[in-house]
Short mmCIF file of C-alpha atoms and ligand atoms in Angstrom, two decimals:
data_model
loop_
_atom_site.label_atom_id
_atom_site.label_comp_id
_atom_site.label_asym_id
_atom_site.label_seq_id
_atom_site.Cartn_x
_atom_site.Cartn_y
_atom_site.Cartn_z
CA MET A 170 21.24 -6.86 12.58
CA PRO A 171 20.61 -3.51 14.24
CA VAL A 172 17.10 -2.99 12.87
CA TRP A 173 14.86 -5.14 10.71
CA ALA A 174 11.28 -5.49 9.50
CA GLU A 175 9.85 -8.95 9.95
CA ILE A 176 7.32 -9.77 7.22
CA ASP A 177 4.89 -12.50 8.24
CA HIS A 178 3.67 -14.29 5.14
CA ALA A 179 1.20 -16.44 7.07
CA ALA A 180 -0.53 -13.22 8.13
CA LEU A 181 -0.39 -11.92 4.57
CA ALA A 182 -1.93 -15.09 3.12
CA HIS A 183 -4.60 -14.98 5.84
CA ASN A 184 -5.48 -11.39 4.92
CA VAL A 185 -5.67 -12.22 1.20
CA ARG A 186 -8.04 -15.11 1.89
CA LEU A 187 -10.13 -12.97 4.23
CA LEU A 188 -10.44 -10.19 1.64
CA ARG A 189 -11.30 -12.68 -1.08
CA ALA A 190 -14.10 -14.00 1.09
CA ARG A 191 -15.36 -10.44 1.66
CA ALA A 192 -15.21 -9.74 -2.06
CA GLY A 193 -17.74 -12.44 -2.95
CA ASP A 194 -17.66 -13.13 -6.68
CA ALA A 195 -15.26 -10.31 -7.47
CA GLN A 196 -11.65 -11.11 -8.31
CA LEU A 197 -8.90 -9.72 -6.10
CA MET A 198 -6.09 -7.47 -7.33
CA ALA A 199 -3.31 -7.30 -4.73
CA VAL A 200 -1.99 -3.73 -4.80
CA VAL A 201 1.77 -4.07 -4.38
CA LYS A 202 2.93 -0.59 -5.37
CA ALA A 203 5.69 1.16 -3.45
CA ASP A 204 7.57 -2.07 -2.74
CA ALA A 205 4.32 -3.60 -1.48
CA TYR A 206 3.80 -0.72 0.97
CA GLY A 207 7.35 -1.27 2.18
CA HIS A 208 6.96 -5.03 2.70
CA GLY A 209 8.92 -6.30 -0.34
CA LEU A 210 7.47 -6.36 -3.85
CA LEU A 211 8.36 -9.80 -5.16
CA GLN A 212 7.90 -11.76 -1.96
CA VAL A 213 4.52 -10.18 -1.26
CA ALA A 214 3.36 -10.66 -4.84
CA ARG A 215 4.22 -14.37 -4.75
CA THR A 216 2.43 -15.00 -1.47
CA ALA A 217 -0.61 -12.95 -2.53
CA VAL A 218 -0.93 -14.91 -5.77
CA GLY A 219 -0.46 -18.18 -3.89
CA ALA A 220 -3.31 -17.18 -1.56
CA GLY A 221 -5.71 -16.37 -4.37
CA ALA A 222 -5.01 -12.94 -5.85
CA THR A 223 -5.66 -13.21 -9.59
CA TRP A 224 -4.39 -9.72 -10.41
CA LEU A 225 -1.53 -7.52 -9.22
CA GLY A 226 -1.58 -3.72 -9.33
CA VAL A 227 1.22 -1.17 -9.19
CA ALA A 228 1.41 2.57 -9.75
CA GLN A 229 4.61 2.86 -11.77
CA MET A 230 5.74 1.01 -14.84
CA PRO A 231 9.19 0.09 -13.44
CA GLU A 232 7.43 -1.73 -10.60
CA ALA A 233 5.45 -3.73 -13.15
CA PHE A 234 8.63 -4.53 -15.09
CA ALA A 235 10.29 -5.77 -11.90
CA LEU A 236 7.43 -8.22 -11.34
CA ARG A 237 7.51 -9.55 -14.90
CA ASP A 238 11.27 -9.70 -15.07
CA ALA A 239 11.22 -11.84 -11.91
CA GLY A 240 9.02 -14.35 -13.73
CA ILE A 241 5.65 -13.42 -12.22
CA THR A 242 3.03 -13.98 -14.93
CA THR A 243 -0.14 -12.99 -13.03
CA ARG A 244 -2.42 -10.45 -14.72
CA LEU A 245 -0.90 -7.08 -13.89
CA LEU A 246 -2.08 -3.47 -14.18
CA THR A 247 0.07 -0.34 -13.91
CA TRP A 248 -1.67 3.02 -13.80
CA LEU A 249 0.59 6.03 -13.48
CA ALA A 250 2.64 6.72 -16.60
CA VAL A 251 3.83 9.99 -18.10
CA PRO A 252 4.33 10.88 -21.78
CA GLY A 253 7.34 9.07 -23.17
CA ALA A 254 6.98 6.09 -20.83
CA ASP A 255 8.09 2.71 -22.14
CA PHE A 256 4.66 1.56 -23.29
CA ALA A 257 6.27 -0.85 -25.78
CA GLY A 258 8.16 -2.49 -22.92
CA ALA A 259 4.91 -2.86 -21.01
CA ILE A 260 2.99 -4.33 -23.93
CA SER A 261 5.73 -6.79 -24.75
CA ARG A 262 5.72 -7.89 -21.11
CA ASP A 263 1.96 -8.48 -21.25
CA ILE A 264 1.16 -5.71 -18.75
CA ASP A 265 -2.28 -4.04 -18.72
CA LEU A 266 -2.19 -0.25 -19.04
CA SER A 267 -4.41 2.56 -17.86
CA ALA A 268 -5.42 5.63 -19.85
CA SER A 269 -6.99 8.81 -18.47
CA ALA A 270 -6.50 10.97 -21.56
CA PRO A 271 -6.26 10.68 -25.36
CA TRP A 272 -2.47 11.26 -25.37
CA ALA A 273 -2.04 8.04 -23.40
CA LEU A 274 -4.19 6.07 -25.84
CA ASP A 275 -2.17 7.47 -28.72
CA GLU A 276 1.15 6.54 -27.15
CA ILE A 277 -0.13 3.07 -26.22
CA ALA A 278 -1.45 2.55 -29.75
CA ALA A 279 1.83 3.65 -31.33
CA ALA A 280 3.75 1.30 -29.04
CA ALA A 281 1.39 -1.56 -29.85
CA ARG A 282 1.92 -1.02 -33.59
CA SER A 283 5.67 -1.04 -33.05
CA VAL A 284 5.70 -4.34 -31.13
CA GLY A 285 2.96 -5.92 -33.23
CA ARG A 286 0.72 -6.82 -30.32
CA THR A 287 -2.64 -5.64 -29.04
CA ALA A 288 -2.42 -3.58 -25.84
CA ARG A 289 -4.93 -4.21 -23.05
CA VAL A 290 -6.21 -0.91 -21.70
CA HIS A 291 -8.31 0.11 -18.69
CA LEU A 292 -9.98 3.50 -19.16
CA LYS A 293 -9.96 5.55 -15.99
CA VAL A 294 -12.90 7.76 -15.15
CA ASP A 295 -12.73 10.54 -12.56
CA THR A 296 -16.03 10.05 -10.72
CA GLY A 297 -15.28 12.75 -8.17
CA LEU A 298 -11.88 12.14 -6.60
CA GLY A 299 -10.56 15.05 -8.62
CA ARG A 300 -7.22 13.34 -9.25
CA GLY A 301 -6.56 10.85 -12.10
CA GLY A 302 -9.11 9.86 -14.72
CA ALA A 303 -11.23 11.57 -17.34
CA TYR A 304 -13.71 14.00 -15.80
CA GLY A 305 -17.15 15.02 -17.01
CA PRO A 306 -17.43 15.32 -20.81
CA ASP A 307 -13.78 14.25 -21.14
CA TRP A 308 -15.01 10.71 -20.44
CA THR A 309 -17.04 10.59 -23.64
CA THR A 310 -14.06 12.00 -25.53
CA LEU A 311 -11.79 9.32 -24.08
CA VAL A 312 -14.15 6.46 -24.92
CA ARG A 313 -14.67 7.76 -28.46
CA HIS A 314 -10.94 8.15 -28.90
CA ALA A 315 -10.45 4.52 -27.92
CA ARG A 316 -12.99 2.99 -30.29
CA PRO A 317 -11.18 3.48 -33.62
CA LEU A 318 -7.98 2.17 -32.03
CA GLU A 319 -9.90 -0.92 -30.97
CA ALA A 320 -11.28 -1.24 -34.49
CA GLU A 321 -7.73 -1.06 -35.80
CA GLY A 322 -6.79 -3.89 -33.45
CA VAL A 323 -3.99 -2.08 -31.63
CA ILE A 324 -5.78 -1.77 -28.30
CA THR A 325 -8.58 -3.56 -26.57
CA VAL A 326 -10.46 -1.84 -23.79
CA VAL A 327 -10.72 -4.54 -21.13
CA GLY A 328 -11.58 -2.39 -18.15
CA VAL A 329 -13.17 0.74 -16.81
CA TRP A 330 -12.09 1.90 -13.41
CA THR A 331 -12.11 4.70 -10.85
CA HIS A 332 -10.96 5.51 -7.31
CA PHE A 333 -12.85 6.84 -4.27
CA ALA A 334 -12.30 10.13 -2.47
CA HIS A 335 -13.96 9.14 0.82
CA ALA A 336 -14.18 5.35 0.92
CA ASP A 337 -12.65 5.56 4.39
CA ALA A 338 -15.67 7.51 5.66
CA PRO A 339 -18.26 4.72 5.60
CA ASN A 340 -21.32 6.94 5.35
CA HIS A 341 -19.97 9.72 3.20
CA PRO A 342 -22.50 10.66 0.50
CA THR A 343 -19.81 10.87 -2.21
CA VAL A 344 -19.28 7.10 -1.99
CA LEU A 345 -22.69 6.52 -3.54
CA THR A 346 -22.52 9.39 -6.03
CA GLN A 347 -19.12 8.19 -7.24
CA GLN A 348 -20.39 4.65 -7.50
CA ASP A 349 -23.45 5.73 -9.51
CA ARG A 350 -21.34 7.86 -11.82
CA PHE A 351 -18.95 4.94 -12.26
CA PHE A 352 -21.57 2.43 -13.37
CA GLU A 353 -23.04 5.06 -15.68
CA ALA A 354 -19.61 5.67 -17.25
CA ALA A 355 -19.02 1.94 -17.68
CA ALA A 356 -22.44 1.57 -19.31
CA GLU A 357 -21.60 4.41 -21.67
CA ALA A 358 -18.39 2.66 -22.71
CA GLU A 359 -20.39 -0.50 -23.37
CA ARG A 360 -22.98 1.42 -25.41
CA GLU A 361 -20.13 2.82 -27.49
CA GLY A 362 -19.04 -0.75 -28.19
CA CYS A 363 -16.41 -1.60 -25.55
CA ARG A 364 -16.64 -5.18 -24.31
CA LEU A 365 -15.52 -4.86 -20.72
CA GLU A 366 -13.93 -7.71 -18.86
CA VAL A 367 -13.52 -5.90 -15.51
CA ARG A 368 -15.08 -2.88 -13.90
CA HIS A 369 -13.25 -1.96 -10.69
CA LEU A 370 -13.34 0.74 -8.04
CA ALA A 371 -12.97 -0.73 -4.54
CA ASN A 372 -9.87 -0.03 -2.46
CA SER A 373 -9.41 -1.71 0.95
CA ALA A 374 -12.07 0.32 2.70
CA ALA A 375 -14.66 -0.24 -0.01
CA THR A 376 -13.75 -3.94 -0.16
CA LEU A 377 -14.47 -4.19 3.56
CA LEU A 378 -17.41 -1.80 3.85
CA HIS A 379 -19.16 -1.34 0.50
CA PRO A 380 -20.21 -4.59 -1.17
CA SER A 381 -22.11 -2.59 -3.79
CA ALA A 382 -18.73 -1.30 -5.03
CA HIS A 383 -17.11 -4.71 -5.47
CA ALA A 384 -18.09 -4.92 -9.15
CA ASP A 385 -15.86 -7.42 -11.01
CA LEU A 386 -12.58 -6.84 -9.20
CA VAL A 387 -11.48 -5.30 -5.89
CA ARG A 388 -8.15 -3.54 -5.40
CA PRO A 389 -7.13 -3.69 -1.73
CA GLY A 390 -3.72 -2.47 -0.66
CA LEU A 391 -3.48 -1.54 3.00
CA ALA A 392 -5.76 -4.32 4.26
CA LEU A 393 -3.51 -6.96 2.65
CA TYR A 394 -0.85 -5.78 5.04
CA GLY A 395 -3.18 -6.28 7.98
CA LEU A 396 -3.83 -2.62 8.74
CA SER A 397 -7.29 -1.14 8.95
CA PRO A 398 -8.13 1.51 6.36
CA VAL A 399 -10.83 2.75 8.73
CA PRO A 400 -9.16 2.90 12.14
CA GLN A 401 -12.05 5.00 13.46
CA VAL A 402 -14.32 1.96 12.97
CA ASP A 403 -14.16 -0.31 16.01
CA ASP A 404 -13.50 -3.52 14.06
CA ASP A 405 -10.22 -5.04 12.92
CA PHE A 406 -12.14 -7.25 10.43
CA GLY A 407 -9.93 -10.14 11.50
CA LEU A 408 -6.92 -8.69 9.69
CA ARG A 409 -3.45 -9.60 10.98
CA PRO A 410 -0.56 -7.09 10.79
CA VAL A 411 2.15 -8.34 8.46
CA MET A 412 5.10 -6.10 9.33
CA SER A 413 6.86 -5.95 12.70
CA LEU A 414 9.63 -3.40 13.02
CA ARG A 415 12.27 -4.37 15.54
CA ALA A 416 15.74 -3.30 16.64
CA ARG A 417 18.38 -4.50 19.08
CA LEU A 418 19.48 -2.11 21.79
CA ALA A 419 22.99 -0.93 20.96
CA LEU A 420 23.70 0.34 24.47
CA VAL A 421 22.04 0.30 27.89
CA LYS A 422 23.25 2.69 30.58
CA ARG A 423 22.30 4.70 33.66
CA LEU A 424 21.68 8.41 33.50
CA PRO A 425 21.05 10.71 36.44
CA ALA A 426 17.87 12.72 36.99
CA GLY A 427 17.86 15.89 34.96
CA GLN A 428 20.36 14.79 32.30
CA GLY A 429 19.00 15.98 28.98
CA ILE A 430 18.73 13.27 26.31
CA SER A 431 19.57 13.48 22.60
CA TYR A 432 19.81 16.60 20.39
CA GLY A 433 18.27 19.68 21.92
CA HIS A 434 17.73 17.95 25.27
CA LEU A 435 13.98 17.73 24.66
CA TYR A 436 13.66 15.03 27.32
CA ALA A 437 15.19 14.82 30.78
CA PRO A 438 14.34 12.02 33.24
CA GLU A 439 12.85 13.18 36.54
CA HIS A 440 14.63 10.42 38.43
CA ASP A 441 17.80 8.46 37.91
CA THR A 442 17.00 5.96 35.20
CA VAL A 443 18.19 3.37 32.72
CA VAL A 444 18.10 4.25 29.04
CA GLY A 445 18.48 2.15 25.91
CA LEU A 446 19.91 3.26 22.58
CA VAL A 447 17.81 2.13 19.59
CA PRO A 448 19.82 1.98 16.34
CA ALA A 449 17.07 3.26 14.02
CA GLY A 450 16.39 6.80 12.96
CA TYR A 451 14.74 8.93 10.34
CA ALA A 452 17.07 7.45 7.71
CA ASP A 453 15.24 4.21 8.43
CA GLY A 454 11.84 5.82 8.17
CA ILE A 455 11.26 6.54 11.86
CA PRO A 456 9.34 9.83 11.80
CA ARG A 457 11.36 12.64 13.34
CA ASN A 458 8.17 13.95 14.84
CA ALA A 459 7.94 10.73 16.88
CA THR A 460 10.29 12.61 19.22
CA ASN A 461 9.09 11.98 22.81
CA VAL A 462 5.94 10.16 21.65
CA GLY A 463 6.71 7.06 19.51
CA PRO A 464 5.64 3.94 21.45
CA LEU A 465 7.87 0.85 21.92
CA ALA A 466 7.92 -2.46 23.73
CA VAL A 467 11.17 -3.72 25.24
CA GLY A 468 10.47 -7.07 26.86
CA ASP A 469 7.43 -6.47 29.03
CA THR A 470 8.11 -2.75 29.30
CA ARG A 471 6.02 -0.33 27.26
CA THR A 472 7.93 2.88 26.78
CA ARG A 473 8.37 5.82 24.40
CA VAL A 474 10.99 7.56 22.40
CA ALA A 475 12.93 9.80 24.82
CA GLY A 476 14.13 13.00 23.15
CA ARG A 477 14.86 13.64 19.49
CA VAL A 478 14.72 10.97 16.83
CA CYS A 479 18.08 11.37 15.04
CA MET A 480 19.17 10.13 11.62
CA ASP A 481 20.40 6.74 12.82
CA GLN A 482 19.28 6.37 16.41
CA PHE A 483 17.12 7.43 19.30
CA VAL A 484 16.92 6.74 23.04
CA VAL A 485 14.24 5.09 25.15
CA ASP A 486 13.74 5.53 28.89
CA LEU A 487 13.48 2.03 30.36
CA GLY A 488 12.99 3.07 34.00
CA ALA A 489 15.30 2.77 36.99
CA GLY A 490 14.51 -0.87 37.66
CA SER A 491 15.16 -2.06 34.13
CA GLY A 492 17.21 -5.19 33.71
CA ALA A 493 17.55 -4.65 29.95
CA ARG A 494 20.89 -5.33 28.31
CA ALA A 495 22.54 -4.40 25.05
CA GLY A 496 21.24 -6.76 22.39
CA ASP A 497 17.71 -6.96 23.78
CA VAL A 498 14.99 -6.56 21.18
CA ALA A 499 12.87 -3.42 21.04
CA THR A 500 9.65 -3.62 19.04
CA LEU A 501 8.54 -0.37 17.49
CA PHE A 502 5.40 -1.89 16.04
CA GLY A 503 4.25 -5.39 15.39
CA GLY A 504 1.52 -7.92 15.13
CA ALA A 505 1.43 -9.59 18.52
CA PRO A 506 -1.05 -8.61 21.23
CA GLY A 507 0.46 -5.99 23.53
CA GLU A 508 2.86 -4.66 20.92
CA PRO A 509 2.44 -1.11 19.66
CA THR A 510 0.95 -0.94 16.16
CA ALA A 511 1.68 1.03 13.01
CA GLN A 512 -1.66 2.71 13.70
CA ASP A 513 -0.36 3.81 17.14
CA TRP A 514 2.69 5.37 15.46
CA ALA A 515 0.44 7.05 12.92
CA GLU A 516 -1.72 8.58 15.63
CA MET A 517 1.29 9.82 17.61
CA THR A 518 2.84 11.42 14.53
CA ASP A 519 -0.25 12.84 12.86
CA THR A 520 -0.28 10.62 9.80
CA ILE A 521 -1.82 7.36 8.57
CA SER A 522 -0.56 3.80 8.97
CA TYR A 523 0.02 3.65 5.19
CA GLU A 524 2.86 6.12 5.60
CA ILE A 525 4.37 4.44 8.66
CA VAL A 526 4.97 1.12 6.89
CA THR A 527 5.71 2.51 3.41
CA ARG A 528 8.41 4.87 4.66
CA VAL A 529 10.52 2.16 6.32
CA GLY A 530 13.87 2.82 4.70
CA ALA A 531 15.96 0.87 2.22
CA ARG A 532 18.60 0.32 4.93
CA VAL A 533 16.19 -1.85 6.93
CA PRO A 534 16.36 -5.50 5.85
CA ARG A 535 13.02 -7.24 5.34
CA ILE A 536 13.10 -10.64 6.99
CA HIS A 537 10.46 -12.84 5.41
CA VAL A 538 9.01 -15.47 7.73
CA ASN A 539 6.35 -18.18 7.33
CA GLN A 540 6.62 -18.27 3.55
CA SER A 541 5.14 -21.44 2.18
CA PRO A 542 7.80 -23.41 0.27
CA ASP A 543 6.34 -22.85 -3.21
CA GLU A 544 6.04 -19.11 -2.63
CA ALA A 545 9.58 -18.55 -1.39
CA PRO A 546 11.79 -16.70 -3.87
C1 LIG B 4 -3.11 2.56 -3.69
C2 LIG B 4 -4.30 2.26 -4.50
C3 LIG B 4 -5.22 1.27 -4.11
C4 LIG B 4 -5.17 0.59 -2.78
O1 LIG B 4 -5.65 1.46 -1.79
P1 LIG B 4 -5.80 1.02 -0.27
O2 LIG B 4 -6.50 2.13 0.37
O3 LIG B 4 -4.41 0.81 0.23
O4 LIG B 4 -6.57 -0.26 -0.29
C5 LIG B 4 -6.24 0.96 -4.99
N1 LIG B 4 -6.36 1.60 -6.17
C6 LIG B 4 -5.52 2.57 -6.55
C7 LIG B 4 -5.72 3.25 -7.83
C8 LIG B 4 -4.47 2.94 -5.73
O5 LIG B 4 -3.63 3.91 -6.12
#
């Protein structure tokens, strides 16, 4: 295998248990959208449920269908549908749906009538993120649109929910104003007659830092995967990284001082040196702007990308004394002490660790390790 992502299910289960403990009485929804942030949807979902997640959450309906069609029966919410989406397919698969606008309630209701089942709906309120959800007076309109559909028996409003703009900035004033607005909106829905089962707003950062936002259910994503949503805070919360991205050197050779390396010759060793060829490139999700900066570990050597990251490969400078050989393992990021982290890659490439793990390409096999026997696929 030239390049692979090792997915450590013991670390994942540890993180789920740790987040559950932080969440107190709230239930835990494991957010497994985007192929579980690149880690593998079904495998991650099974381990998360085995470790105590009582809900799963995904953005897109096809992701929810994939979970159900694989036999996963855990309570499941999907939240980002467009007009014409297969709401009937979702209802018949017992998937909870989100609505931010009356059109969504109407489509869900029509689908529920057609399949002869009641749809479970979570109304989304925009408390100040300025993205999804019903904003301002639209909230009242949304709630009042839902009530007759509940009376008809085609939907039941089981949840009210929102999402933070600045949960990752622990002391940002909007965290509290959004939270206040949220509980006010939920209370309004209850005054109008909704009988809410779950009110939920906490992502990873709020799960870790804002107990007052835990409400009935927390929705961590990134922290499940062992990455800190608040890297500026000097605390890893005891999380363990789940993904390690590794490759085997495809070639090791000597190059003389001054020989430019890779496209554009953006790197040239000052002294004669030994270089290794890493068979992973931007097609595999390695950021092209990791050119000359992406950190790696090869054996005990810490080194960097030397020259351009290409589509399928890049070079590392191992130093003149290197005894590395073709086939040796290079770790781009991992979980063990001394290995570079996804957060290191994020900092070197001006992004966030979410993007580093989620962008790992379809060509990179996920190797699942430490799965407990009853969670293995
Ligand atoms: C992605 C997402 C989450 C998880 O966010 P993290 O910051 O990864 O914990 C929670 N809720 C919603 C609506 C999301 O889209």
